[in-house]
């Protein structure tokens, strides 16, 4: 009997991607063939894993559901299921608006989808999943939820309270993937800084990463989504001493104005932010810091925005993203502040901030010209091999274009001499 085929479509962040990979592993264990984000639908079952973080992401998720409803009406799809953050938050409203969807699942009950279609409990280990990224790198989600309750953020309303995965379970997952050839591990959570506190009242991030670095085959570990307040300083010692822990930290700061930070309920002020950044750079020389900033939050006048621009010029972040504030239902900000900054002002400020950062990014990249960097090759394009240094996370950071002077293998590391630079790309050749 032919195996039924399931197409899984993921929207949103890497944390959602991990959930989709777990779902696909469960489907395959139950006797289905699972395909991730196919260019052309292969089977008669489609699962859409939605994002509900901000307005644009919600719109994208709704549009994808509507597209699959159209495919179902046309006969290209027989069964349509929806899971993830959007359906967790707006389940009743979505059910009423889109009755064509066969069943809805939230952020945490989607394993029941496999059970309902296969009449069996998914039997795979908690860490087993179908990797959809290139085999040599993977995301490792070490926790779920968030306790910070920032004024602008709906994530705690969707995911609930912070919940750490047990250390031994995470290490087993990494060992399992490393044995299959995964070399680079991007560590993710809503808030890395809180890892372990719900287990026994103290941080265990440094212990986790230090033990992870000892696992055979683990060549790179990269940290994503740290929180600045109550930052676990001992992770810096691990980063400084372990060669396979990247000198890279993704830490969202959002703003620098004390007024705006207080309105955001970020639990840290401008002085504390600067002291933290100074200590990170002092204790981990050469570290590349990625941050995310926000424009247009209530209370950001011209003075506060000028302060933010000066902060970006002062800190010269190696990696920076930004977005304009979007009011989210039921958040503290939506209940307590008027969203009275015009959208065109928010966008103009965002554009100005990113223009400043583009010049900074170019300067950082130009400083790498002539240097010898270790690069992992992700893929082969027509004119170049494309890879990344330890300072570059997949999808969001610059890539290294390596000249085709010789045959290179995807997933292998090579020393590359950087010859030229653009704001978001480096070009180099294999070292002699």
PDB file of C-alpha atoms in Angstrom, residues 221-356:
ATOM      1  CA  UNK A 221      27.706  26.334  18.579  1.00  0.00           C
ATOM      2  CA  UNK A 222      26.013  29.693  18.079  1.00  0.00           C
ATOM      3  CA  UNK A 223      23.730  31.478  20.571  1.00  0.00           C
ATOM      4  CA  UNK A 224      20.484  33.181  19.580  1.00  0.00           C
ATOM      5  CA  UNK A 225      17.891  35.295  21.378  1.00  0.00           C
ATOM      6  CA  UNK A 226      19.482  36.226  24.679  1.00  0.00           C
ATOM      7  CA  UNK A 227      17.773  38.812  26.882  1.00  0.00           C
ATOM      8  CA  UNK A 228      19.805  41.715  28.316  1.00  0.00           C
ATOM      9  CA  UNK A 229      18.279  41.817  31.826  1.00  0.00           C
ATOM     10  CA  UNK A 230      19.682  39.152  34.188  1.00  0.00           C
ATOM     11  CA  UNK A 231      22.120  38.109  31.477  1.00  0.00           C
ATOM     12  CA  UNK A 232      24.107  34.983  32.530  1.00  0.00           C
ATOM     13  CA  UNK A 233      27.653  36.355  32.573  1.00  0.00           C
ATOM     14  CA  UNK A 234      29.266  32.928  32.998  1.00  0.00           C
ATOM     15  CA  UNK A 235      28.342  32.065  29.407  1.00  0.00           C
ATOM     16  CA  UNK A 236      31.006  34.585  28.362  1.00  0.00           C
ATOM     17  CA  UNK A 237      33.710  32.466  30.014  1.00  0.00           C
ATOM     18  CA  UNK A 238      32.554  29.431  28.018  1.00  0.00           C
ATOM     19  CA  UNK A 239      32.499  31.461  24.819  1.00  0.00           C
ATOM     20  CA  UNK A 240      36.009  32.781  25.451  1.00  0.00           C
ATOM     21  CA  UNK A 241      37.615  29.417  26.253  1.00  0.00           C
ATOM     22  CA  UNK A 242      35.854  27.000  23.889  1.00  0.00           C
ATOM     23  CA  UNK A 243      37.016  27.141  20.274  1.00  0.00           C
ATOM     24  CA  UNK A 244      33.807  25.553  18.972  1.00  0.00           C
ATOM     25  CA  UNK A 245      31.510  28.079  20.677  1.00  0.00           C
ATOM     26  CA  UNK A 246      31.193  30.914  18.193  1.00  0.00           C
ATOM     27  CA  UNK A 247      32.193  34.397  19.254  1.00  0.00           C
ATOM     28  CA  UNK A 248      28.702  35.514  18.346  1.00  0.00           C
ATOM     29  CA  UNK A 249      25.735  36.589  20.419  1.00  0.00           C
ATOM     30  CA  UNK A 250      22.219  37.455  19.301  1.00  0.00           C
ATOM     31  CA  UNK A 251      20.752  39.737  21.985  1.00  0.00           C
ATOM     32  CA  UNK A 252      17.703  41.898  21.252  1.00  0.00           C
ATOM     33  CA  UNK A 253      18.033  45.339  22.869  1.00  0.00           C
ATOM     34  CA  UNK A 254      15.022  47.089  21.257  1.00  0.00           C
ATOM     35  CA  UNK A 255      15.985  50.643  22.305  1.00  0.00           C
ATOM     36  CA  UNK A 256      18.357  52.772  24.380  1.00  0.00           C
ATOM     37  CA  UNK A 257      16.171  55.662  25.606  1.00  0.00           C
ATOM     38  CA  UNK A 258      15.340  55.241  29.290  1.00  0.00           C
ATOM     39  CA  UNK A 259      11.872  56.588  28.634  1.00  0.00           C
ATOM     40  CA  UNK A 260      11.169  54.107  25.853  1.00  0.00           C
ATOM     41  CA  UNK A 261      12.787  51.181  27.683  1.00  0.00           C
ATOM     42  CA  UNK A 262      10.589  51.894  30.704  1.00  0.00           C
ATOM     43  CA  UNK A 263       7.472  52.027  28.522  1.00  0.00           C
ATOM     44  CA  UNK A 264       8.551  48.755  26.913  1.00  0.00           C
ATOM     45  CA  UNK A 265       8.990  47.137  30.364  1.00  0.00           C
ATOM     46  CA  UNK A 266      12.412  45.839  29.392  1.00  0.00           C
ATOM     47  CA  UNK A 267      13.755  45.587  32.975  1.00  0.00           C
ATOM     48  CA  UNK A 268      16.990  47.379  32.057  1.00  0.00           C
ATOM     49  CA  UNK A 269      18.013  50.996  31.442  1.00  0.00           C
ATOM     50  CA  UNK A 270      20.492  52.687  29.105  1.00  0.00           C
ATOM     51  CA  UNK A 271      23.332  52.605  31.637  1.00  0.00           C
ATOM     52  CA  UNK A 272      22.833  48.896  32.300  1.00  0.00           C
ATOM     53  CA  UNK A 273      22.668  48.186  28.570  1.00  0.00           C
ATOM     54  CA  UNK A 274      25.959  49.939  27.896  1.00  0.00           C
ATOM     55  CA  UNK A 275      27.666  48.270  30.854  1.00  0.00           C
ATOM     56  CA  UNK A 276      26.529  44.874  29.610  1.00  0.00           C
ATOM     57  CA  UNK A 277      27.806  45.487  26.084  1.00  0.00           C
ATOM     58  CA  UNK A 278      31.134  46.761  27.406  1.00  0.00           C
ATOM     59  CA  UNK A 279      31.616  43.654  29.544  1.00  0.00           C
ATOM     60  CA  UNK A 280      30.641  41.284  26.733  1.00  0.00           C
ATOM     61  CA  UNK A 281      33.209  42.848  24.398  1.00  0.00           C
ATOM     62  CA  UNK A 282      35.879  42.958  27.105  1.00  0.00           C
ATOM     63  CA  UNK A 283      35.486  39.328  28.136  1.00  0.00           C
ATOM     64  CA  UNK A 284      35.091  37.925  24.603  1.00  0.00           C
ATOM     65  CA  UNK A 285      37.463  39.877  22.352  1.00  0.00           C
ATOM     66  CA  UNK A 286      36.398  39.812  18.707  1.00  0.00           C
ATOM     67  CA  UNK A 287      32.813  38.877  19.456  1.00  0.00           C
ATOM     68  CA  UNK A 288      30.190  39.787  16.859  1.00  0.00           C
ATOM     69  CA  UNK A 289      26.976  41.028  18.420  1.00  0.00           C
ATOM     70  CA  UNK A 290      23.656  40.819  16.603  1.00  0.00           C
ATOM     71  CA  UNK A 291      20.817  42.919  17.954  1.00  0.00           C
ATOM     72  CA  UNK A 292      17.295  43.941  17.039  1.00  0.00           C
ATOM     73  CA  UNK A 293      15.919  47.450  17.539  1.00  0.00           C
ATOM     74  CA  UNK A 294      12.457  48.938  17.263  1.00  0.00           C
ATOM     75  CA  UNK A 295      11.265  52.292  15.965  1.00  0.00           C
ATOM     76  CA  UNK A 296       7.997  54.036  16.703  1.00  0.00           C
ATOM     77  CA  UNK A 297       7.136  52.577  20.085  1.00  0.00           C
ATOM     78  CA  UNK A 298       4.882  54.866  22.183  1.00  0.00           C
ATOM     79  CA  UNK A 299       7.009  57.534  23.837  1.00  0.00           C
ATOM     80  CA  UNK A 300       9.610  57.660  21.071  1.00  0.00           C
ATOM     81  CA  UNK A 301       9.740  61.313  20.112  1.00  0.00           C
ATOM     82  CA  UNK A 302      12.427  62.969  18.002  1.00  0.00           C
ATOM     83  CA  UNK A 303      14.720  63.219  21.044  1.00  0.00           C
ATOM     84  CA  UNK A 304      14.420  59.506  21.820  1.00  0.00           C
ATOM     85  CA  UNK A 305      14.960  58.549  18.187  1.00  0.00           C
ATOM     86  CA  UNK A 306      18.065  60.740  17.970  1.00  0.00           C
ATOM     87  CA  UNK A 307      19.344  58.941  21.069  1.00  0.00           C
ATOM     88  CA  UNK A 308      18.750  55.604  19.346  1.00  0.00           C
ATOM     89  CA  UNK A 309      20.637  56.696  16.227  1.00  0.00           C
ATOM     90  CA  UNK A 310      23.592  57.878  18.301  1.00  0.00           C
ATOM     91  CA  UNK A 311      23.584  54.563  20.159  1.00  0.00           C
ATOM     92  CA  UNK A 312      23.860  52.640  16.873  1.00  0.00           C
ATOM     93  CA  UNK A 313      26.730  54.873  15.735  1.00  0.00           C
ATOM     94  CA  UNK A 314      28.449  54.502  19.110  1.00  0.00           C
ATOM     95  CA  UNK A 315      28.139  50.711  19.454  1.00  0.00           C
ATOM     96  CA  UNK A 316      28.789  49.843  15.798  1.00  0.00           C
ATOM     97  CA  UNK A 317      27.019  46.501  16.004  1.00  0.00           C
ATOM     98  CA  UNK A 318      28.445  43.882  13.690  1.00  0.00           C
ATOM     99  CA  UNK A 319      24.928  42.653  12.940  1.00  0.00           C
ATOM    100  CA  UNK A 320      21.687  44.592  13.391  1.00  0.00           C
ATOM    101  CA  UNK A 321      18.071  44.291  12.349  1.00  0.00           C
ATOM    102  CA  UNK A 322      15.151  46.580  13.132  1.00  0.00           C
ATOM    103  CA  UNK A 323      11.397  46.772  12.741  1.00  0.00           C
ATOM    104  CA  UNK A 324       8.647  49.313  13.213  1.00  0.00           C
ATOM    105  CA  UNK A 325       6.323  48.945  16.181  1.00  0.00           C
ATOM    106  CA  UNK A 326       3.049  47.183  15.468  1.00  0.00           C
ATOM    107  CA  UNK A 327       0.397  47.156  18.171  1.00  0.00           C
ATOM    108  CA  UNK A 328      -0.567  43.637  19.228  1.00  0.00           C
ATOM    109  CA  UNK A 329      -3.927  42.700  20.731  1.00  0.00           C
ATOM    110  CA  UNK A 330      -4.101  42.266  24.523  1.00  0.00           C
ATOM    111  CA  UNK A 331      -0.499  43.313  25.186  1.00  0.00           C
ATOM    112  CA  UNK A 332       0.368  45.786  27.927  1.00  0.00           C
ATOM    113  CA  UNK A 333       1.176  48.434  25.322  1.00  0.00           C
ATOM    114  CA  UNK A 334      -2.140  47.975  23.521  1.00  0.00           C
ATOM    115  CA  UNK A 335      -3.998  48.401  26.800  1.00  0.00           C
ATOM    116  CA  UNK A 336      -1.991  51.310  28.208  1.00  0.00           C
ATOM    117  CA  UNK A 337      -0.508  53.392  25.376  1.00  0.00           C
ATOM    118  CA  UNK A 338      -1.905  55.143  22.341  1.00  0.00           C
ATOM    119  CA  UNK A 339      -0.296  53.953  19.114  1.00  0.00           C
ATOM    120  CA  UNK A 340      -0.134  57.545  17.893  1.00  0.00           C
ATOM    121  CA  UNK A 341       3.081  57.682  15.877  1.00  0.00           C
ATOM    122  CA  UNK A 342       2.098  57.624  12.180  1.00  0.00           C
ATOM    123  CA  UNK A 343       3.180  54.562  10.241  1.00  0.00           C
ATOM    124  CA  UNK A 344       5.088  56.679   7.736  1.00  0.00           C
ATOM    125  CA  UNK A 345       7.122  58.181  10.597  1.00  0.00           C
ATOM    126  CA  UNK A 346       7.874  54.735  12.007  1.00  0.00           C
ATOM    127  CA  UNK A 347       8.988  53.539   8.575  1.00  0.00           C
ATOM    128  CA  UNK A 348      11.090  56.634   7.884  1.00  0.00           C
ATOM    129  CA  UNK A 349      12.894  56.144  11.187  1.00  0.00           C
ATOM    130  CA  UNK A 350      13.409  52.470  10.407  1.00  0.00           C
ATOM    131  CA  UNK A 351      14.875  53.302   6.990  1.00  0.00           C
ATOM    132  CA  UNK A 352      17.176  55.910   8.518  1.00  0.00           C
ATOM    133  CA  UNK A 353      18.388  53.497  11.171  1.00  0.00           C
ATOM    134  CA  UNK A 354      19.133  50.756   8.642  1.00  0.00           C
ATOM    135  CA  UNK A 355      20.958  53.202   6.368  1.00  0.00           C
ATOM    136  CA  UNK A 356      23.293  54.006   9.268  1.00  0.00           C
TER     137      UNK A 356
END
